[in-house]
Amino acid sequence: MSRISPQAHIDPAAEIGEDVTIGPFSAIGPGVEIGDGTVIDANVVVNGPTRIGRHNRIHSFASIGGDPQDLTFKGEPTRLEIGDHNTIFEFVTFNRGTLKQDQLTRIGSHNFIMAYVHIAHDCTVGSHTVLANNTTLAGHVVVEDHAICGGMTAVHQFCRLGAYCYIGHGGATVRDVPPYVMTNDYPQRPRGINKVGLERQGFSAERIRRLREAYKILYRSELNLDEARARLAAFEDPDVQRIVDFLDASQRSILR
């Protein structure tokens, strides 16, 4: 049974699942779908078209599904989709997509999104990520699974953050960051692999050793990028192949 405060405003065109909690003074607009078991605290605004999955927790003063902050946006019915089991803290802002891409901003599942995070139009955030306070993603950014962004991280539009990478706090990221890589400084610079994060995710010592070897080829050898890619492709290792695939897909070039 859902628990909706009489002081919340729910548009008749919104679709609310089972066992949903919505606190006082929250506003749920038309075109919004909220999945079973999701909890929305007081003073949250959700605009549509937006689909929110199951068992999410959205804290007070978040603004979800707002118009894209893009000068070309003319009111088109673009969308935001959020998966399941996400924790979204106070004053977070998620914008819908634009016609420039897939008309969609997409957030995966099991993400931990801290206060004041901004996810702009047309971003794609995977699953099991951590975005610390004040992380700001410009438009069209891709964040892959298990990536971590430190507090006050700014990511330039169209950048891609690879799986299991760690972005140090307070820096500007203006190029793609390959999987497993750890960065810090301002602007961000590569500093090694995300060893602690990989250990927490159950990577064995041997897997980490091979990723360190791959990192040295990519960042500490005198090989150019094409030569380094060829050396990495010869590993025939699935973890290293993820780096190779990332390099092949990179459009902004990698942080190097």
CSV table of C-alpha atoms in Angstrom, one decimal:
chain,number,residue,atom,x,y,z
A,1,MET,CA,0.0,0.0,0.0
A,2,SER,CA,1.4,3.4,-1.0
A,3,ARG,CA,1.9,6.1,1.6
A,4,ILE,CA,1.3,9.5,-0.1
A,5,SER,CA,1.1,12.6,2.0
A,6,PRO,CA,-2.1,14.6,1.6
A,7,GLN,CA,0.2,17.7,1.2
A,8,ALA,CA,1.9,16.2,-1.9
A,9,HIS,CA,0.7,17.1,-5.3
A,10,ILE,CA,0.3,14.2,-7.7
A,11,ASP,CA,-0.8,14.9,-11.2
A,12,PRO,CA,-3.6,12.6,-12.3
A,13,ALA,CA,-1.5,11.6,-15.3
A,14,ALA,CA,1.3,10.3,-13.1
A,15,GLU,CA,1.6,6.5,-12.6
A,16,ILE,CA,2.4,5.4,-9.1
A,17,GLY,CA,3.4,1.8,-8.2
A,18,GLU,CA,2.7,-0.2,-5.1
A,19,ASP,CA,4.2,0.6,-1.7
A,20,VAL,CA,5.5,4.0,-2.8
A,21,THR,CA,6.1,6.7,-0.2
A,22,ILE,CA,5.8,10.4,-1.2
A,23,GLY,CA,6.4,13.1,1.4
A,24,PRO,CA,4.7,16.4,2.0
A,25,PHE,CA,5.1,19.3,-0.5
A,26,SER,CA,6.5,17.0,-3.2
A,27,ALA,CA,5.2,17.6,-6.7
A,28,ILE,CA,4.9,14.7,-9.2
A,29,GLY,CA,4.1,15.9,-12.7
A,30,PRO,CA,2.3,14.4,-15.7
A,31,GLY,CA,4.2,11.7,-17.6
A,32,VAL,CA,6.0,10.5,-14.5
A,33,GLU,CA,6.1,6.7,-13.7
A,34,ILE,CA,7.3,5.7,-10.2
A,35,GLY,CA,8.1,2.0,-9.6
A,36,ASP,CA,7.2,-0.1,-6.6
A,37,GLY,CA,8.8,0.5,-3.3
A,38,THR,CA,10.4,3.9,-4.2
A,39,VAL,CA,10.6,6.5,-1.4
A,40,ILE,CA,10.4,10.2,-2.2
A,41,ASP,CA,11.0,12.5,0.7
A,42,ALA,CA,9.4,15.9,1.2
A,43,ASN,CA,9.9,18.8,-1.2
A,44,VAL,CA,11.0,16.8,-4.2
A,45,VAL,CA,10.0,17.8,-7.7
A,46,VAL,CA,9.7,15.2,-10.5
A,47,ASN,CA,8.8,16.3,-14.0
A,48,GLY,CA,8.0,14.1,-16.9
A,49,PRO,CA,8.4,12.3,-19.1
A,50,THR,CA,10.4,10.5,-16.5
A,51,ARG,CA,10.4,6.8,-15.5
A,52,ILE,CA,11.8,5.9,-12.0
A,53,GLY,CA,12.3,2.2,-11.2
A,54,ARG,CA,11.8,0.2,-8.1
A,55,HIS,CA,13.1,0.7,-4.6
A,56,ASN,CA,14.8,4.0,-5.2
A,57,ARG,CA,15.3,6.6,-2.3
A,58,ILE,CA,15.1,10.2,-3.3
A,59,HIS,CA,15.9,12.7,-0.6
A,60,SER,CA,14.5,16.2,0.0
A,61,PHE,CA,14.9,19.1,-2.5
A,62,ALA,CA,16.0,17.0,-5.4
A,63,SER,CA,14.8,18.1,-8.8
A,64,ILE,CA,14.3,15.1,-11.2
A,65,GLY,CA,13.4,15.3,-14.9
A,66,GLY,CA,13.8,19.0,-15.4
A,67,ASP,CA,14.1,20.6,-18.8
A,68,PRO,CA,17.5,20.3,-20.4
A,69,GLN,CA,19.7,23.3,-20.0
A,70,ASP,CA,20.3,23.6,-23.7
A,71,LEU,CA,19.6,26.6,-25.9
A,72,THR,CA,18.3,24.4,-28.7
A,73,PHE,CA,15.6,22.8,-26.5
A,74,LYS,CA,12.1,23.9,-27.6
A,75,GLY,CA,9.9,21.9,-25.3
A,76,GLU,CA,10.1,18.6,-27.0
A,77,PRO,CA,8.9,15.5,-25.0
A,78,THR,CA,12.3,14.1,-24.2
A,79,ARG,CA,12.8,11.6,-21.4
A,80,LEU,CA,14.7,10.6,-18.2
A,81,GLU,CA,14.9,7.0,-17.2
A,82,ILE,CA,16.2,5.9,-13.7
A,83,GLY,CA,16.7,2.2,-12.8
A,84,ASP,CA,16.3,0.4,-9.5
A,85,HIS,CA,17.8,0.7,-6.0
A,86,ASN,CA,19.4,4.1,-6.4
A,87,THR,CA,20.1,6.4,-3.5
A,88,ILE,CA,19.7,10.1,-4.5
A,89,PHE,CA,20.6,12.7,-1.9
A,90,GLU,CA,19.5,16.3,-1.3
A,91,PHE,CA,19.5,19.0,-4.0
A,92,VAL,CA,20.4,16.6,-6.8
A,93,THR,CA,19.3,17.7,-10.3
A,94,PHE,CA,18.8,15.4,-13.3
A,95,ASN,CA,17.8,16.8,-16.7
A,96,ARG,CA,15.9,15.1,-19.5
A,97,GLY,CA,17.5,14.5,-22.9
A,98,THR,CA,17.5,16.5,-26.1
A,99,LEU,CA,16.9,15.8,-29.8
A,100,LYS,CA,20.6,15.9,-30.4
A,101,GLN,CA,21.1,12.3,-29.2
A,102,ASP,CA,18.5,9.7,-28.2
A,103,GLN,CA,16.1,12.2,-26.5
A,104,LEU,CA,17.1,10.4,-23.3
A,105,THR,CA,19.1,10.8,-20.1
A,106,ARG,CA,19.6,7.4,-18.5
A,107,ILE,CA,20.6,6.5,-15.0
A,108,GLY,CA,21.2,2.8,-14.2
A,109,SER,CA,20.7,0.9,-10.9
A,110,HIS,CA,22.4,0.7,-7.5
A,111,ASN,CA,24.0,4.1,-7.8
A,112,PHE,CA,25.0,6.3,-4.8
A,113,ILE,CA,24.5,9.9,-5.8
A,114,MET,CA,25.4,12.4,-3.2
A,115,ALA,CA,24.1,15.9,-2.5
A,116,TYR,CA,24.2,18.7,-5.1
A,117,VAL,CA,25.2,16.3,-8.0
A,118,HIS,CA,24.1,17.6,-11.4
A,119,ILE,CA,23.5,15.2,-14.3
A,120,ALA,CA,22.9,17.2,-17.5
A,121,HIS,CA,20.9,16.3,-20.6
A,122,ASP,CA,21.7,13.2,-22.7
A,123,CYS,CA,24.1,11.7,-20.0
A,124,THR,CA,24.3,8.0,-19.5
A,125,VAL,CA,25.3,6.7,-16.1
A,126,GLY,CA,25.7,3.0,-15.6
A,127,SER,CA,25.2,1.0,-12.4
A,128,HIS,CA,27.0,0.7,-9.1
A,129,THR,CA,28.6,4.1,-9.5
A,130,VAL,CA,29.4,6.6,-6.7
A,131,LEU,CA,29.1,10.3,-7.5
A,132,ALA,CA,30.3,12.4,-4.5
A,133,ASN,CA,29.0,15.8,-3.5
A,134,ASN,CA,28.9,18.5,-6.2
A,135,THR,CA,29.9,16.2,-9.0
A,136,THR,CA,28.8,17.9,-12.2
A,137,LEU,CA,28.4,16.1,-15.5
A,138,ALA,CA,28.0,18.3,-18.6
A,139,GLY,CA,25.8,17.1,-21.5
A,140,HIS,CA,26.3,13.8,-23.3
A,141,VAL,CA,28.7,12.4,-20.6
A,142,VAL,CA,28.9,8.6,-20.2
A,143,VAL,CA,29.8,7.1,-16.9
A,144,GLU,CA,30.4,3.4,-17.0
A,145,ASP,CA,29.6,0.8,-14.3
A,146,HIS,CA,31.5,1.0,-10.9
A,147,ALA,CA,33.1,4.4,-11.7
A,148,ILE,CA,33.7,6.7,-8.8
A,149,CYS,CA,33.8,10.5,-8.9
A,150,GLY,CA,35.3,12.5,-6.0
A,151,GLY,CA,33.6,15.6,-4.6
A,152,MET,CA,33.4,18.7,-6.8
A,153,THR,CA,34.4,16.8,-9.9
A,154,ALA,CA,33.6,18.5,-13.2
A,155,VAL,CA,33.3,16.5,-16.4
A,156,HIS,CA,33.4,18.1,-19.8
A,157,GLN,CA,30.6,17.4,-22.3
A,158,PHE,CA,31.0,14.3,-24.4
A,159,CYS,CA,33.6,12.8,-22.1
A,160,ARG,CA,33.5,9.1,-21.1
A,161,LEU,CA,34.5,7.7,-17.7
A,162,GLY,CA,35.5,4.0,-18.0
A,163,ALA,CA,34.3,1.2,-15.7
A,164,TYR,CA,36.0,1.0,-12.3
A,165,CYS,CA,37.9,4.3,-12.8
A,166,TYR,CA,38.4,6.7,-9.9
A,167,ILE,CA,38.3,10.5,-10.6
A,168,GLY,CA,40.0,12.5,-7.8
A,169,HIS,CA,38.1,15.3,-6.1
A,170,GLY,CA,38.0,18.9,-7.2
A,171,GLY,CA,39.4,18.4,-10.7
A,172,ALA,CA,38.3,19.1,-14.2
A,173,THR,CA,38.0,16.1,-16.6
A,174,VAL,CA,38.3,17.2,-20.2
A,175,ARG,CA,39.3,13.9,-21.9
A,176,ASP,CA,38.1,10.3,-21.6
A,177,VAL,CA,39.4,8.3,-18.7
A,178,PRO,CA,40.0,4.6,-19.5
A,179,PRO,CA,38.7,1.8,-17.3
A,180,TYR,CA,40.5,1.0,-14.0
A,181,VAL,CA,42.5,4.3,-14.1
A,182,MET,CA,42.8,6.6,-11.1
A,183,THR,CA,43.2,10.4,-11.6
A,184,ASN,CA,43.7,13.5,-9.5
A,185,ASP,CA,45.0,17.1,-9.7
A,186,TYR,CA,43.6,20.0,-11.6
A,187,PRO,CA,43.1,19.4,-14.4
A,188,GLN,CA,42.9,15.7,-13.9
A,189,ARG,CA,46.0,13.6,-14.6
A,190,PRO,CA,46.4,9.8,-14.6
A,191,ARG,CA,48.1,8.5,-11.4
A,192,GLY,CA,47.9,4.7,-11.6
A,193,ILE,CA,45.1,2.1,-11.4
A,194,ASN,CA,42.3,2.2,-8.9
A,195,LYS,CA,43.8,-0.5,-6.8
A,196,VAL,CA,41.7,0.0,-3.7
A,197,GLY,CA,38.5,0.1,-5.7
A,198,LEU,CA,39.4,-3.0,-7.6
A,199,GLU,CA,40.2,-4.9,-4.4
A,200,ARG,CA,36.8,-3.9,-2.9
A,201,GLN,CA,35.2,-5.3,-6.0
A,202,GLY,CA,36.9,-8.6,-5.6
A,203,PHE,CA,39.6,-8.4,-8.2
A,204,SER,CA,42.4,-10.9,-7.5
A,205,ALA,CA,46.0,-9.9,-7.0
A,206,GLU,CA,46.8,-11.4,-10.4
A,207,ARG,CA,44.1,-9.4,-12.2
A,208,ILE,CA,45.4,-6.2,-10.6
A,209,ARG,CA,49.0,-7.1,-11.5
A,210,ARG,CA,48.0,-7.5,-15.2
A,211,LEU,CA,46.1,-4.2,-15.1
A,212,ARG,CA,49.2,-2.5,-13.6
A,213,GLU,CA,51.2,-3.9,-16.5
A,214,ALA,CA,48.7,-2.6,-19.0
A,215,TYR,CA,48.7,0.8,-17.3
A,216,LYS,CA,52.5,1.0,-17.7
A,217,ILE,CA,52.3,0.2,-21.4
A,218,LEU,CA,49.6,2.9,-21.9
A,219,TYR,CA,51.1,5.6,-19.7
A,220,ARG,CA,54.7,5.0,-18.8
A,221,SER,CA,56.2,3.6,-22.0
A,222,GLU,CA,57.4,5.7,-24.9
A,223,LEU,CA,54.9,4.1,-27.2
A,224,ASN,CA,52.4,6.3,-29.1
A,225,LEU,CA,48.7,5.5,-28.5
A,226,ASP,CA,48.4,3.3,-31.6
A,227,GLU,CA,51.5,1.3,-30.6
A,228,ALA,CA,50.3,1.0,-27.0
A,229,ARG,CA,46.9,-0.2,-28.1
A,230,ALA,CA,48.5,-2.9,-30.3
A,231,ARG,CA,50.6,-4.1,-27.3
A,232,LEU,CA,47.5,-4.2,-25.1
A,233,ALA,CA,45.4,-6.1,-27.7
A,234,ALA,CA,48.1,-8.9,-27.6
A,235,PHE,CA,47.4,-9.6,-23.9
A,236,GLU,CA,44.3,-11.7,-24.8
A,237,ASP,CA,43.0,-10.8,-21.3
A,238,PRO,CA,39.3,-9.8,-20.8
A,239,ASP,CA,40.2,-7.0,-18.4
A,240,VAL,CA,42.8,-5.5,-20.7
A,241,GLN,CA,40.5,-6.0,-23.7
A,242,ARG,CA,38.0,-3.7,-21.9
A,243,ILE,CA,40.7,-1.0,-22.1
A,244,VAL,CA,41.3,-1.7,-25.8
A,245,ASP,CA,37.6,-1.5,-26.6
A,246,PHE,CA,37.4,1.8,-24.7
A,247,LEU,CA,40.3,3.2,-26.7
A,248,ASP,CA,38.6,2.2,-30.0
A,249,ALA,CA,35.4,3.9,-28.9
A,250,SER,CA,36.9,7.1,-27.6
A,251,GLN,CA,35.9,10.2,-29.5
A,252,ARG,CA,37.6,12.9,-27.4
A,253,SER,CA,40.9,11.1,-26.9
A,254,ILE,CA,42.0,9.7,-23.6
A,255,LEU,CA,43.5,11.5,-20.6
A,256,ARG,CA,47.2,10.9,-21.1
